[in-house]
Coordinates of C-alpha atoms in Angstrom, one line a residue:
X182 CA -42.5 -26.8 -14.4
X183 CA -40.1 -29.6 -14.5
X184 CA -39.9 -32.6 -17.0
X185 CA -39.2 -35.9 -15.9
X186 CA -36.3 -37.7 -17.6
X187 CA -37.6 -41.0 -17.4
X188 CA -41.1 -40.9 -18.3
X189 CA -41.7 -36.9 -19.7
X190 CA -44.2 -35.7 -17.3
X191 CA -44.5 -32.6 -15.8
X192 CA -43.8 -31.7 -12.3
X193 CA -43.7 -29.0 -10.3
X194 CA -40.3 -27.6 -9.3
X195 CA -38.9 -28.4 -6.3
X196 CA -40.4 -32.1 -6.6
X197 CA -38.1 -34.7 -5.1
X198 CA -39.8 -37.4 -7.3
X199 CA -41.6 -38.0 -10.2
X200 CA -45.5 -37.7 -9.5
X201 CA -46.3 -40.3 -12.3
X202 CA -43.3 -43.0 -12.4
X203 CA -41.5 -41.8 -9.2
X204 CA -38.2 -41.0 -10.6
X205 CA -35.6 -39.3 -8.5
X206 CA -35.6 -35.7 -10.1
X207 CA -33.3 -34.6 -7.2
X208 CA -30.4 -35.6 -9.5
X209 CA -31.3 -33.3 -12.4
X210 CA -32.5 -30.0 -11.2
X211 CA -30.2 -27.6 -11.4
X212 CA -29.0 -25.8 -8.2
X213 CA -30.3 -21.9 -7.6
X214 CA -28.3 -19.4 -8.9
X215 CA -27.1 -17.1 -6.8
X216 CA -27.5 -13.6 -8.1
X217 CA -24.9 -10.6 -8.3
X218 CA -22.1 -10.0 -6.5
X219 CA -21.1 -10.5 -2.9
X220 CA -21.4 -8.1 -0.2
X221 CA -17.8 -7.0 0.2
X222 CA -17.3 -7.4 -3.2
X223 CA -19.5 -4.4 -3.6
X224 CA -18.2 -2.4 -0.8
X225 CA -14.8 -2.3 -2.0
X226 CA -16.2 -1.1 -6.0
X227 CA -18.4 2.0 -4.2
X228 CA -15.2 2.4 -2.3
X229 CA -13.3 3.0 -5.0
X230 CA -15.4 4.9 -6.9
X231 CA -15.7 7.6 -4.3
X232 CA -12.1 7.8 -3.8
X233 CA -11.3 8.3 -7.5
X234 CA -14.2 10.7 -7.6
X235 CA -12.5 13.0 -4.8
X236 CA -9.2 12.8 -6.6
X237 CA -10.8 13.7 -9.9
X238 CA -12.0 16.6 -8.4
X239 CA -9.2 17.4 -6.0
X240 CA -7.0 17.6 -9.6
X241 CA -9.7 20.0 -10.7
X242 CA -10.6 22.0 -8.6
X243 CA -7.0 22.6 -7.1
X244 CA -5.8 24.8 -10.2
X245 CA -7.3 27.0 -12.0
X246 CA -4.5 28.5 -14.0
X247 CA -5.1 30.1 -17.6
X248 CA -3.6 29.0 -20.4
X249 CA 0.2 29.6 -20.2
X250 CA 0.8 32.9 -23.2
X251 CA 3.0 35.2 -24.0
X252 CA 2.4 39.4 -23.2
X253 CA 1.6 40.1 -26.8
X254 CA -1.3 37.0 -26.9
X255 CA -3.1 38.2 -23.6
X256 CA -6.7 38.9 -23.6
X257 CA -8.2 40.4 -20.2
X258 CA -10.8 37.7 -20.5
X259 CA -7.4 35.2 -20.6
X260 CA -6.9 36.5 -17.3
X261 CA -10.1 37.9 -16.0
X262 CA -11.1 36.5 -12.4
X263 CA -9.8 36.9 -9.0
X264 CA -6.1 36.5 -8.4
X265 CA -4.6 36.0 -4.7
X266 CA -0.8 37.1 -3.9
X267 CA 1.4 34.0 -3.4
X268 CA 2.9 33.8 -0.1
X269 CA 6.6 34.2 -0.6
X270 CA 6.3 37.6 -3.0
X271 CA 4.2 39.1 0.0
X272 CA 5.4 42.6 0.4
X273 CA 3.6 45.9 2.1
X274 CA 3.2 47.7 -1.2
X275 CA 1.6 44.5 -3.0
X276 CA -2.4 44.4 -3.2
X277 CA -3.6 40.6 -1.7
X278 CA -6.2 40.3 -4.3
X279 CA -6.5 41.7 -7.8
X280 CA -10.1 40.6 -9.6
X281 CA -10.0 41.3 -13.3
X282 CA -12.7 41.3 -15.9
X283 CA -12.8 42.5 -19.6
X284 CA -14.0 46.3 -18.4
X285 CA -11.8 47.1 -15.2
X286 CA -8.9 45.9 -12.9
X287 CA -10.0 46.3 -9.5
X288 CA -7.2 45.9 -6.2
X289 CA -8.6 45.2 -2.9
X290 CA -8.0 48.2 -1.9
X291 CA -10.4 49.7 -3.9
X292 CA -8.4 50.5 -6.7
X293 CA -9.5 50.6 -10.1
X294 CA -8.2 50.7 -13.9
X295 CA -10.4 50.8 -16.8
X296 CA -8.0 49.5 -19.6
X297 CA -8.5 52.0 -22.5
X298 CA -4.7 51.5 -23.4
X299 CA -2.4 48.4 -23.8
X300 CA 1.2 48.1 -25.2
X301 CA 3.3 45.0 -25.0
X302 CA 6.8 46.5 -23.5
X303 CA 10.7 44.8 -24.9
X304 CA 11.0 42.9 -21.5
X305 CA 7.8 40.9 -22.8
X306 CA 5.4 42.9 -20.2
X307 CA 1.7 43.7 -21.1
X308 CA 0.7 47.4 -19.5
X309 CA -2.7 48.3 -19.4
X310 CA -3.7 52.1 -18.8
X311 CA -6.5 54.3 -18.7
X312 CA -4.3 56.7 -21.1
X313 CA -1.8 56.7 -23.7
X314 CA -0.4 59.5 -21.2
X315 CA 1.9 58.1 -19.2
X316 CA 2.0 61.0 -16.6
X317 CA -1.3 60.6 -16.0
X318 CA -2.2 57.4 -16.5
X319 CA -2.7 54.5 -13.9
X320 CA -1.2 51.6 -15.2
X321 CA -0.2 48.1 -14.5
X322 CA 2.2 46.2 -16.0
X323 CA 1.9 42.5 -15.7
X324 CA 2.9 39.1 -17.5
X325 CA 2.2 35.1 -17.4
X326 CA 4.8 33.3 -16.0
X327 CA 5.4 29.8 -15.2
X328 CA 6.8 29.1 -11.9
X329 CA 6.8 26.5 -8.8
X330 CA 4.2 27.8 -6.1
X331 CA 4.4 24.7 -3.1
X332 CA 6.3 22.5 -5.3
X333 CA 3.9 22.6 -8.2
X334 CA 4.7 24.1 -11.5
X335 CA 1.7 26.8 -12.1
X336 CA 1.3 29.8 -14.5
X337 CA 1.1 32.7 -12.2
X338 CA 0.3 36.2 -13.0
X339 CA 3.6 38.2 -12.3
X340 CA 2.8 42.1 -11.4
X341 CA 5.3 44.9 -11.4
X342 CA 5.4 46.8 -8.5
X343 CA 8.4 48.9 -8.5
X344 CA 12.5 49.0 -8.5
X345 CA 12.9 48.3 -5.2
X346 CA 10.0 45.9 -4.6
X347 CA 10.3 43.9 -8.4
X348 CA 7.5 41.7 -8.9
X349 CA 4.6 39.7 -7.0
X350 CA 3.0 36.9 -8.0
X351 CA -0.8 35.5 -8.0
X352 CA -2.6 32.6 -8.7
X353 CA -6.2 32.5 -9.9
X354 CA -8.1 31.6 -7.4

C-alpha cells in the first residue's frame, strides 16, 4: 500500500491518483528496481571463473615432483610412485617406467628390488640393495636432482645406469 502525501490515505500501489483527494501519486512512487546484474555482466564472471579453474588445475596437476632432498634425507615413500624416463636421457639400456613404493622397486621390464639395504655413496648417491653383498646384490643407485625438463625447472629422479650410458632421468608421473 501506498500513502498519499497530501491527504494520508492509503492506496494501492500502482495508483495514478489519490482515491480519496485525487492527488497525483505518479510523482512520488518510486521506480522498480531492477534486480542483479545484467546478462553479459554475468557471462563474462562464469567465464572467468572457469578459465581460472582450468589454470588452477593445469598448475596442479602438470607436476607432481617430490620435495627437492638430498641422498642422505630420502625416504622411499619421498619417492614412491611411478616415474617415466624423460625424453632426451632415452637410451636402450634405460627402463621407460620405474614405480616405487616403500616394499620394492619394480622396472617395466619386470624387474624387481626389495630394498633390505641403503648407503648414501661420497658423490651424494642413495643405493638401495637387496644385500649388503655387493656381488650379489641388485642395486640401484639413484639421486634428486633439479634440472630443466621442456624449459621448466623440475626435480627429477636421476638413475645410474653405467660408465658408458651415465645417468637417466624421470619425472613422477
Amino acid at each position: 500500500m501506498f500513502n498519499c502525501p497530501n491527504c494520508g490515505k492509503q492506496n494501492p500501489p500502482g495508483a495514478a491518483f489519490c482515491s480519496q483527494c485525487g492527488y497525483n501519486l505518479q510523482m512520488y512512487q518510486v521506480p522498480p528496481k531492477k534486480s542483479g546484474l545484467p546478462v553479459p555482466a554475468i557471462v563474462a564472471i562464469c567465464v572467468a571463473v572457469v578459465v581460472l579453474l582450468l589454470g588452477g588445475l593445469y598448475v596442479l596437476g602438470s607436476n607432481n615432483d617430490p620435495e627437492y632432498k638430498t641422498a642422505d634425507k630420502i625416504e622411499l615413500t619421498d619417492i614412491e610412485g611411478t616415474w617415466d624416463l624423460v625424453g632426451e636421457s632415452k637410451s636402450g639400456q634405460m627402463t621407460d617406467q620405474i614405480k616405487i613404493s616403500e616394499d620394492e622397486i619394480t622396472t617395466d621390464s619386470g624387474a624387481k628390488i626389495v630394498p633390505r639395504y641403503s648407503s648414501v655413496t661420497d658423490g651424494d648417491t642413495l643405493v638401495i640393495s637387496d644385500s649388503k653383498n655387493i656381488f650379489s646384490a641388485n642395486m640401484i643407485e639413484m639421486r634428486l636432482e633439479k634440472r630443466k625438463v621442456n624449459n621448466r625447472e623440475r626435480v627429477v629422479l636421476a638413475v645410474y645406469v653405467d660408465d658408458d650410458t651415465g645417468w637417466g632421468y624421470y619425472i613422477r608421473k
